[in-house]
Each structure stands twice: as C-alpha cells, then as structure tokens.
Coordinates of C-alpha atoms in Angstrom, one line a residue:
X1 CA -19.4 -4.1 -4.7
X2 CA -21.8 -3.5 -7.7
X3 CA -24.0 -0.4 -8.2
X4 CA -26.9 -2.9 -8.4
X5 CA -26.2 -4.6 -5.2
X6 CA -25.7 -0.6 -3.3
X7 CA -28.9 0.3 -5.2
X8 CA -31.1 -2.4 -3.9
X9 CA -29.8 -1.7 -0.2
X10 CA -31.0 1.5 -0.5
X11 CA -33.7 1.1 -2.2
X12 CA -34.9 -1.7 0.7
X13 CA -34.1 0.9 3.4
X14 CA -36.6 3.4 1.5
X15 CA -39.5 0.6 1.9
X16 CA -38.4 -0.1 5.3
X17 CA -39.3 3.5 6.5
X18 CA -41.8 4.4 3.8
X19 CA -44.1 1.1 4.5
X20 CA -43.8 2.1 8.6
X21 CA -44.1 5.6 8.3
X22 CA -47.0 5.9 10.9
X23 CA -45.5 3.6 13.6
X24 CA -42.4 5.2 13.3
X25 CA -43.9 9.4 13.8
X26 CA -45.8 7.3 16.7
X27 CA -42.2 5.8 18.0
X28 CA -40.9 9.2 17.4
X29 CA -44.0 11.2 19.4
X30 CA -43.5 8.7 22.2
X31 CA -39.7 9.0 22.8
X32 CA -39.8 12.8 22.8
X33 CA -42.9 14.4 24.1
X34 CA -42.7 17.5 22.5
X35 CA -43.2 16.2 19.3
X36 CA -46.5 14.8 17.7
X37 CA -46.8 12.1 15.3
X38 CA -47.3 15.1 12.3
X39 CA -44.2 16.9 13.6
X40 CA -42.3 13.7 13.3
X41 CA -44.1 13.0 9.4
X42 CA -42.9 16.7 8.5
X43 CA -39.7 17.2 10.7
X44 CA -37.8 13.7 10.6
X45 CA -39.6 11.1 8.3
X46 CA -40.1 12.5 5.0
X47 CA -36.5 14.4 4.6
X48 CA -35.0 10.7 5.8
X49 CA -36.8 9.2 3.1
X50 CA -35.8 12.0 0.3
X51 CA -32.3 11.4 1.7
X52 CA -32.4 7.8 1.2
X53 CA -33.8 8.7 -2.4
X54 CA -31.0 10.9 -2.9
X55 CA -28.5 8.7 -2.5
X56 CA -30.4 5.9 -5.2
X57 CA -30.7 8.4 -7.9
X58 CA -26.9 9.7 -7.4
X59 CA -25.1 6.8 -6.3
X60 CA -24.0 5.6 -9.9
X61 CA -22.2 8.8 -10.9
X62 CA -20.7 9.0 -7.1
X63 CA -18.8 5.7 -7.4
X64 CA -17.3 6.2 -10.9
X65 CA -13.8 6.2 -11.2
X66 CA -12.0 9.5 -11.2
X67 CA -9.4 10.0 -14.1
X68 CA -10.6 11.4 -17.2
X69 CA -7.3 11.8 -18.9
X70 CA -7.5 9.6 -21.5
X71 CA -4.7 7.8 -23.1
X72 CA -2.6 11.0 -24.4
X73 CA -2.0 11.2 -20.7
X74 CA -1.1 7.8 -20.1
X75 CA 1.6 7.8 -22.9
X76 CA 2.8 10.2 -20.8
X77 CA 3.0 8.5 -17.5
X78 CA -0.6 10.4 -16.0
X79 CA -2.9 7.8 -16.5
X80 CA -3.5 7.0 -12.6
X81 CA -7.4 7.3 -11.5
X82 CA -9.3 7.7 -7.8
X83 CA -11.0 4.6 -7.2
X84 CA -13.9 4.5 -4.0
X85 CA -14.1 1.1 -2.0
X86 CA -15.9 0.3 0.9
X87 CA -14.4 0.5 4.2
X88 CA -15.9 -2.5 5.8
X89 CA -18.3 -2.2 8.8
X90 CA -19.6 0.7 10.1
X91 CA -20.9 1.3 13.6
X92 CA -23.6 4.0 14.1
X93 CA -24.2 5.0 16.9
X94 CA -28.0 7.0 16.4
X95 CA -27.8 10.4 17.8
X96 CA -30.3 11.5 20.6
X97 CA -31.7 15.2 18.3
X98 CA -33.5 14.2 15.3
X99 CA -32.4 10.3 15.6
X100 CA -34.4 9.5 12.7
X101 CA -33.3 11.8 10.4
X102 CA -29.6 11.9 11.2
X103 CA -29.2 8.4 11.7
X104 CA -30.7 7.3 7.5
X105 CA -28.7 10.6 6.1
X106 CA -25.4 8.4 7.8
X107 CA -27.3 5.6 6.6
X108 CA -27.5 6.9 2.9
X109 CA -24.6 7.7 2.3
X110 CA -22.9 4.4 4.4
X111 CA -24.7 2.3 2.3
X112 CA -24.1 4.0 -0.7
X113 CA -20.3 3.1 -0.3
X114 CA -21.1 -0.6 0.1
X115 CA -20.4 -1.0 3.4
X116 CA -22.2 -3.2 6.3
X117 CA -23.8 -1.1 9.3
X118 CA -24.3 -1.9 12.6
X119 CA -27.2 0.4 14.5
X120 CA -27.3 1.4 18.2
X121 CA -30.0 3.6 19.3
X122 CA -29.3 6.4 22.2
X123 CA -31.4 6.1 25.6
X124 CA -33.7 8.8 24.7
X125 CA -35.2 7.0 21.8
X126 CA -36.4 3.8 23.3
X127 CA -39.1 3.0 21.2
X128 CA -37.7 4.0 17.9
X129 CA -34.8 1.4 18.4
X130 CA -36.9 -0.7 19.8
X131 CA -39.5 -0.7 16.4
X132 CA -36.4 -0.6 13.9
X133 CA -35.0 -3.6 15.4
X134 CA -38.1 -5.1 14.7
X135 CA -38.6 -3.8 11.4
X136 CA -34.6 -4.3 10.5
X137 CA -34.3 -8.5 9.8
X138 CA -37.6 -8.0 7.5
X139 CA -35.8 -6.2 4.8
X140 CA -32.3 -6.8 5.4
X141 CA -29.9 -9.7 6.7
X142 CA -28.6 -8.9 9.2
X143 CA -24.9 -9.0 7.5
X144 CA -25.9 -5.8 5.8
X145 CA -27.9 -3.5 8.5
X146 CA -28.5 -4.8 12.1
X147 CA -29.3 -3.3 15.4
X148 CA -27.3 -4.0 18.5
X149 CA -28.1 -3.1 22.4
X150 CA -25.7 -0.9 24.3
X151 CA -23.1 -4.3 25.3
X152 CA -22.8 -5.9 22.0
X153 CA -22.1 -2.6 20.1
X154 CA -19.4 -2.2 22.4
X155 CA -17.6 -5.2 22.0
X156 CA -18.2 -5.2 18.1
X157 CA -14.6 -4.1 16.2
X158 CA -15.8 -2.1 13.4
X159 CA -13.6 -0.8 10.8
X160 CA -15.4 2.9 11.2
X161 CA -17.3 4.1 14.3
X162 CA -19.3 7.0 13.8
X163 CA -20.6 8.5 17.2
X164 CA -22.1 12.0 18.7
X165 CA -19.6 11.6 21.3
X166 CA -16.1 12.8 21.2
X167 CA -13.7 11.0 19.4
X168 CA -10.8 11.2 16.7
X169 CA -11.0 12.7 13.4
X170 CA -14.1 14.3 13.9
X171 CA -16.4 12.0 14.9
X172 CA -15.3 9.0 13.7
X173 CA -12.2 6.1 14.3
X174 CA -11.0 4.4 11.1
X175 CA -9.2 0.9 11.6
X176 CA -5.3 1.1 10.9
X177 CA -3.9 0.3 8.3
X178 CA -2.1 -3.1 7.2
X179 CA 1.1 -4.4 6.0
X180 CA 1.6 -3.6 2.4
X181 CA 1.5 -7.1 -0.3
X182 CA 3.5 -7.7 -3.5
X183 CA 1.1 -10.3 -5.4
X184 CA 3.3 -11.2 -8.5
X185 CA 1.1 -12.9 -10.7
X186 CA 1.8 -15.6 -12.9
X187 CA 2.3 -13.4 -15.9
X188 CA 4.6 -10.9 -14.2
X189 CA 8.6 -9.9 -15.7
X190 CA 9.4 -11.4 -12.6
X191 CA 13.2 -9.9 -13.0
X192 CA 11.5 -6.7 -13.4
X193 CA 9.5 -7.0 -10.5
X194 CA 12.2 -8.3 -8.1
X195 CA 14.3 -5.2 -9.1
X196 CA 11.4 -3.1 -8.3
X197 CA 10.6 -4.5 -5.2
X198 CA 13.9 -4.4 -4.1
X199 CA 14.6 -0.8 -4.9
X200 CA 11.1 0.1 -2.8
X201 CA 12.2 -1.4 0.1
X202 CA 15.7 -0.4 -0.3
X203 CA 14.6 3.1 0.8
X204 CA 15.0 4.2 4.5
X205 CA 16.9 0.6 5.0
X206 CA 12.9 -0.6 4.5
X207 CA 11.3 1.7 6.7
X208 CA 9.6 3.9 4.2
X209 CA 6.0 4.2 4.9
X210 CA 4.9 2.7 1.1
X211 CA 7.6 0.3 1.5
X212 CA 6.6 -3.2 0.6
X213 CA 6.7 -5.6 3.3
X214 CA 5.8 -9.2 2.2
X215 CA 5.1 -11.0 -1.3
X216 CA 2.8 -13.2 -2.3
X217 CA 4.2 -15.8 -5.3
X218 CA 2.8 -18.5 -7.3
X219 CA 3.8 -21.8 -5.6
X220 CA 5.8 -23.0 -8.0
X221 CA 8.3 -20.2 -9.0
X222 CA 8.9 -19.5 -5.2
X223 CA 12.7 -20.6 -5.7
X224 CA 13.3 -18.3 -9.0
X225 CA 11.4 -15.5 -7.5
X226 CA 13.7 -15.6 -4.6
X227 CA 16.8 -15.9 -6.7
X228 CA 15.8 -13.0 -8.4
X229 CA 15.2 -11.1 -5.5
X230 CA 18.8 -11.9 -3.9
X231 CA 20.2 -11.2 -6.7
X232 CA 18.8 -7.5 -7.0
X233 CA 19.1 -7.3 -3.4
X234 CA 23.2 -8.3 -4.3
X235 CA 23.5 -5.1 -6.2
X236 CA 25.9 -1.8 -4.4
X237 CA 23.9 0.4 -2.8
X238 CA 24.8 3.7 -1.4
X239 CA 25.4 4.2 2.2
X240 CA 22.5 3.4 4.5
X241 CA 21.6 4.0 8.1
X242 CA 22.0 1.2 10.2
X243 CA 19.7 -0.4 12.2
X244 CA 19.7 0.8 16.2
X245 CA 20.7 -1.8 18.3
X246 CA 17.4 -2.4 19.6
X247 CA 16.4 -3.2 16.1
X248 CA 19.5 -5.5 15.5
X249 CA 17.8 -7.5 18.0
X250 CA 14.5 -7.6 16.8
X251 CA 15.2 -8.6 13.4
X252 CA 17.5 -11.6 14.5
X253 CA 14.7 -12.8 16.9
X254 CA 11.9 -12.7 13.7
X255 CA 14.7 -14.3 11.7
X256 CA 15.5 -16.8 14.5
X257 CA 11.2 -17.3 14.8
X258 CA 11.2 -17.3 10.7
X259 CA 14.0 -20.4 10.5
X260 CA 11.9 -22.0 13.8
X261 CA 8.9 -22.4 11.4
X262 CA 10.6 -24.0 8.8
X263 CA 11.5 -20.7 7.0
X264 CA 14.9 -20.6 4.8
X265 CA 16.7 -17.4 5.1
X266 CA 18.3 -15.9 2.2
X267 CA 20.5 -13.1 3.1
X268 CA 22.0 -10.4 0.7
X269 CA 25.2 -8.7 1.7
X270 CA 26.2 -6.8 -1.1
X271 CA 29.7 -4.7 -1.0
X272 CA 30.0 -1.2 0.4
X273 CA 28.5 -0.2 3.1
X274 CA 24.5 -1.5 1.9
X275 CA 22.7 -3.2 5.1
X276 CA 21.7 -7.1 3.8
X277 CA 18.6 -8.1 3.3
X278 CA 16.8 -11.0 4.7
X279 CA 14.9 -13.0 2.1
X280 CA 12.3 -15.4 3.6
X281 CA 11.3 -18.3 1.8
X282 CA 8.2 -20.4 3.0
X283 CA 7.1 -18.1 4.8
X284 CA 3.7 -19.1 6.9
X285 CA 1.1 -17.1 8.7
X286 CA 2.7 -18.3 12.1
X287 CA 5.2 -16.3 12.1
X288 CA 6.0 -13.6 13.9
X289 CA 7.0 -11.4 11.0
X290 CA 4.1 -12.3 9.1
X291 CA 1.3 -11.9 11.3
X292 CA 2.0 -10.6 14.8
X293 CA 4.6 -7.9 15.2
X294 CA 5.0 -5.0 13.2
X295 CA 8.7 -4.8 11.9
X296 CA 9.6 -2.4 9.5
X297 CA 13.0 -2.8 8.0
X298 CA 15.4 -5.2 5.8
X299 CA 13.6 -8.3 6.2
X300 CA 11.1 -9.3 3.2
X301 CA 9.0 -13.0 3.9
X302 CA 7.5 -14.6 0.9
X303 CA 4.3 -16.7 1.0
X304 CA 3.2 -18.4 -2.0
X305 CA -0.1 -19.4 -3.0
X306 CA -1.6 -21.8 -5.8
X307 CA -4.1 -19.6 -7.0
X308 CA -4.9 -15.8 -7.2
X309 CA -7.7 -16.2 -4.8
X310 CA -5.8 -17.6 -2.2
X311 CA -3.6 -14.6 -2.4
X312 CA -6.2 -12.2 -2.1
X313 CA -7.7 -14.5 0.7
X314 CA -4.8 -13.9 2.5
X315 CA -5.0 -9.9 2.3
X316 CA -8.5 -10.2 3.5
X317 CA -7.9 -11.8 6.7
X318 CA -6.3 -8.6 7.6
X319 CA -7.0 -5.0 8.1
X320 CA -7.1 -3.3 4.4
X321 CA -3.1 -2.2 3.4
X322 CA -1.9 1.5 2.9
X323 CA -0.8 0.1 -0.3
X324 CA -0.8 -3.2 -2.8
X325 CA 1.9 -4.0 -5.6
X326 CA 0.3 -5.7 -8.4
X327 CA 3.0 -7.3 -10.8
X328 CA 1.6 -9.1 -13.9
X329 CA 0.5 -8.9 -17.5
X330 CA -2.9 -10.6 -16.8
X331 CA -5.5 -8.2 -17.4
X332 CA -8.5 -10.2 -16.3
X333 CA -6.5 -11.4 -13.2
X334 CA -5.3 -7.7 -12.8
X335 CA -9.3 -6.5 -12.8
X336 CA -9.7 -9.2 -10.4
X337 CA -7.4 -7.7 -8.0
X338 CA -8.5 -4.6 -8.0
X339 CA -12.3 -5.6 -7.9
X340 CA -11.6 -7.9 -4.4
X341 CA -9.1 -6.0 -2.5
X342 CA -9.3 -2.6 -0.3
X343 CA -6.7 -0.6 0.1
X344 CA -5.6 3.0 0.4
X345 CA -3.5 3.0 -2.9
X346 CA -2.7 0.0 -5.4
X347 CA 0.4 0.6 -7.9
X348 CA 0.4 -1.5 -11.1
X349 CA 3.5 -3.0 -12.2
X350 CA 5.7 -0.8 -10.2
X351 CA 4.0 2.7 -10.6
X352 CA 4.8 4.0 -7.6
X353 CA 1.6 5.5 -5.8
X354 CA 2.7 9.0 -3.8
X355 CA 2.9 9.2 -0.1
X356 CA 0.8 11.9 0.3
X357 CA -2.5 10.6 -2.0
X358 CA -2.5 7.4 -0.3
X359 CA -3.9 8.7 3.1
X360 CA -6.9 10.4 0.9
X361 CA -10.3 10.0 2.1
X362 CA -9.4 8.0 5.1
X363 CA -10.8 10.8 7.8
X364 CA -14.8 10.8 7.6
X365 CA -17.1 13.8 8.8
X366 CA -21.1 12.8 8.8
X367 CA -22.0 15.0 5.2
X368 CA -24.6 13.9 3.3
X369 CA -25.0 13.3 -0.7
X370 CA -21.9 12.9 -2.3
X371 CA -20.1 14.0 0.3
X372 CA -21.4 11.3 2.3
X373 CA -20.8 8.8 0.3
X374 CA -16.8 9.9 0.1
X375 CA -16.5 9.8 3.4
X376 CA -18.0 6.4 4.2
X377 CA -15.8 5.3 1.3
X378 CA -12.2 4.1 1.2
X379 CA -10.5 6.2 -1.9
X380 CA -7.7 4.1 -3.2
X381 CA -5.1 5.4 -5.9
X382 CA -5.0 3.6 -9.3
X383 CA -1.3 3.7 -9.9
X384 CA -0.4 2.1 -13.8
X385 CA 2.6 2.5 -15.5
X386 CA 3.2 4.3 -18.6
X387 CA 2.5 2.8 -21.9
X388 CA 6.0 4.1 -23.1
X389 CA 8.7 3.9 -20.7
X390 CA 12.0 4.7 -20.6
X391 CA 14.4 1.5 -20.7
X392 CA 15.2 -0.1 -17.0
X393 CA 18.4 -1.7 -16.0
X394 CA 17.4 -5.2 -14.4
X395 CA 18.4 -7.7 -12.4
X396 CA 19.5 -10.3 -15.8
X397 CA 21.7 -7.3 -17.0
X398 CA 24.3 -6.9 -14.7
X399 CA 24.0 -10.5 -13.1
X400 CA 28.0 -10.9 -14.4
X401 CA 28.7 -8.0 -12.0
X402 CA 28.3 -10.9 -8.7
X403 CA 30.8 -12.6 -9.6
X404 CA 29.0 -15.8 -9.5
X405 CA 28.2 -15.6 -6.6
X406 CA 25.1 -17.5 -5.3
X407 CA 22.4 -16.8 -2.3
X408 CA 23.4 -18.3 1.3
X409 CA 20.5 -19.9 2.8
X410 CA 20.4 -20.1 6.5

C-alpha cells in the first residue's frame, strides 16, 4: 500500500477527532464520572491527536525498506533487505482506562502499516462507541475503519486481534501461516528453477518448514516444467527418512483425490535409497492437497495460470505464506510480485531466505511510534541472488545420466 494512501488515512482520522473534539471530552465525561469534559481535552484527546500526528510525519521513513548495503554487498551474495507489509485486518478491541487515547495510539500505528481495522468499544464507554460509530462512515469506508457491536466482532476472522484481555503473544493472535508458492514466471531458467525447487523440497523428504509446497506455471509450459521437474527429481539422492506408515497412507489417499480430479501423477523414483516424488500436473483448487489438508512431504501439485495476476490471485485467497519463490528474469513482473503479495519471507530466484528471519515481526505488543507501526506490520525478507555466482550443475547437464528414461504418469 502507498505512503500516500497510509497518509491520508491518517490524516482523515486526525479530522475525525479534531473536528469532534467537544462531543467526544462530553462522550468521555459521561462514560466515566470522574472525569470532566477539560480532563478528557487534557488527559485523553489532545495526546490521541499528537499520536495520530506522529504517525503522519514519520510514517514515510518507517516503511522504507531496510538494506543499505549497496551493490559491493550484493556482488557478494548480501544484498537481501527487510521489507514491512500489512498484515491484513485488525480487530481492536478499545480498552476500558483511557479508551480514547489507547485505542488511536493502536490506531496510529495500525493504520500506519496499511492495514484495515475493525473497532469494538468495551461496556464502560457506552457513549464514546456509540459517537465514534457515528462519526466513523463520515470520514472513512467502512473497508478501512469500522465499528462493530459485541456479536459481530466476535464472529469477524481477523488476521490480528488486539485485546486487553488475555491472549497469545502478548496481547495479540496473528493468523497462521499458509502454504508456501513457487510462481515461475514466464521469463524464468526454468531448468534452473526445477533444480532448485527440487533440491528445497528434497530436504527432510519435504518436510522442511521453508520447503516449497506447490507451483504456480504459465499455462502453456505446464508439460516442460513438469518434465523438468521429474527429471531433477530423477537425480540420486542420499539416504532419506521414510515416511511413517501413517503418512504412507495419507499421501496415497491425496494422490488417489489428485488423479480423482483429473490430476496426472508424475512419480520420480530415482536409484538408491531416495523416496520418489509425486509430481502433480493440473492440479485444481479442489483438491485435497491443494486446499484443504495440510500435507507436508514428497508430493509437489502444479497449478498453472494464464497470467501473473491470476497467480497472485490465487495466493490471496489464502492466509499470507511463510515464504514465496519467485523464478524469473522479469523485473517489472518481479516488482509486481512483491508489491501484491504478503508474506513472511520472499526468495528471488532461488536465494534461499533463513529459517530463523522469516518468523520476524510476526508477534505484536501495543508500542506506539515506530514501534507501533512494526508491530502492526508483516516484515518479510527480500531474498535476491548474487550478481556473481558460482556455476550450478542443472538439470540439462547430467540429463544423459537417466538413461533415457522418461516420467511415468499415473
């Protein structure tokens, strides 16, 4: 979201309180008789509005990417940067002391971030919900800042609750995260990429927590993409764990669901004692490895799409991903990626992002400032290759070492 668009939210939530400023000390006075309407100016009002302010003047330093190292460091393989996303919609529930105040320093540094918010006023401050969900659909749609009764905040599945009342983390329940995406774009090394993707999920027979766990491929180089991928799959591995026999079963019945649905299985046994791999081809958003059970192990569906934004449609409809793989030469498609996804980490062209950075800035406390604003934000890791690497073995150079042999489809 732009610095213009977070700006003008902010800015709109400054008029909202600064043009009421008397009916809210008398909202204020009313719900809490030991305050006056002067208290209330001095004590709640006008350090809500200088934190609003706050947040205006340092929003646009905040959000800039963190990296700094310049492209000495990139030659060397250092150029990855700290990126700060939205995490979606927050719910705020107002606390009962100084609601007010507390609730627009949350406020400041929420919509600072770029996210949505969702109010809910405590009991004890009956009038000042009741005047602010007046006041609220004057200066803001309700897609950006809206106030909800006790029931429909409940039933509302925000991707961050914030809350006076005990809960995880400190006050506040981030949404899990997703399945992790390959999107090869049209201009990727697509050998390249399949032997990257392969050796990722290779690791802990695919259970790795970074492992990737589906791609999405331009329509029409589904079929070389997945040749590519058997093929590096195909390759002698050393000796892996093997599934438990409880997961033996659930990957044949997802494989079973996959070939239900019209999938075609492509399985890689290489020699030794490597697990195979199940390549899915066709994979649709029915199935149960795509969409409704999590299953993490040798089993790797592809879904193609005719245009990038039909890929990144499909990562939207879910919860944002611990990580994204982005293969492809395409700068203007690449900035276009990064500009409409969320995630906790996103590695270019195989960087690989690490295990422990990706969880950063998922845990929120209530801070204000910049430390607000990180905490209501989703920091994802800008992982890019270097700009001289050393030389890779792929895929096309030891393709005479199969044999000839050529994927089974099942």
């Amino acid at each position: 979201m732009s610095l213009a668009i977070r700006r003008d939210r902010l800015r709109r939530a400054v008029l909202m309180i600064g043009k009421n400023a008397d009916a809210l000390c008398d909202a204020l006075a009313a719900d809490q008789p030991n305050q006056d309407s002067d208290s209330a100016r001095l004590i709640e009002v006008a350090p809500a509005l200088a934190a609003l302010r706050a947040s205006i003047d340092g929003v646009g330093r905040w959000m800039r990417a963190e990296s700094g190292r310049g492209l000495l460091a990139r030659l060397r393989g250092a150029g990855d940067y700290m990126e700060y996303l939205p995490v979606g919609v927050i719910g705020i529930a107002a606390p009962a002391s100084l609601p007010l105040l507390r609730t627009a320093g949350i406020l400041a540094g929420a919509l600072a971030a770029g996210n949505r918010v969702t109010l809910k006023f405590d009991a004890a401050s009956v009038q000042l919900g009741r005047l602010i969900g007046g006041l609220a659909p004057d200066f803001f749609d309700p897609l950006e800042l809206a106030v909800a009764s006790d029931s429909d905040f409940a039933q509302q599945p925000f991707d961050l609750l914030v809350t006076s009342e005990p809960q995880e983390d400190d006050g506040a329940m981030l949404a899990r995260s997703d399945k992790s995406p390959v999107i090869l774009g049209r201009s990727a090394d697509f050998a390249k990429a399949a032997d990257n993707v392969i050796a990722r999920k290779r690791l802990k027979g695919g259970s790795a927590p970074l492992a990737p766990d589906y791609l999405l491929v331009p329509e029409e180089q589904e079929e070389a993409i997945a040749s590519w991928l058997w093929r590096a799959a195909m390759q002698p591995r050393a000796n892996e764990a093997a599934l438990p026999e409880a997961g033996q079963q659930r990957l044949a019945r997802l494989l079973d669901d996959a070939r239900a649905r019209g999938g075609e299985v492509m399985t890689a046994q290489p020699h030794g004692p490597a697990m195979p791999l199940h390549i899915i081809r066709h994979a649709s958003e029915d199935m149960l490895v795509m969409m409704q059970e999590e299953f993490r192990g040798p089993i790797l569906p592809l879904r193609n799409y005719a245009r990038i934004e039909d890929a990144i449609a499909t990562i939207q409809r879910r919860p944002p991903p611990l990580a994204i793989y982005y293969f492809g030469r395409d700068a203007a498609e690449r900035r276009h990626v990064l500009e409409h996804t969320l995630s906790s980490a996103i590695a270019i062209d195989g960087r690989v992002p690490s295990a422990a950075k990706a969880g950063a800035g998922m845990t929120l406390n209530i801070d204000h400032g910049e430390a607000g604003f990180r905490r209501f934000s989703r920091a994802r890791q800008v992982c890019r290759e270097p700009l001289v690497g050393f030389a890779r073995v792929s895929a096309r150079d030891v393709g005479d070492d199969l044999g000839g042999a050529a994927p089974a489809l099942h």
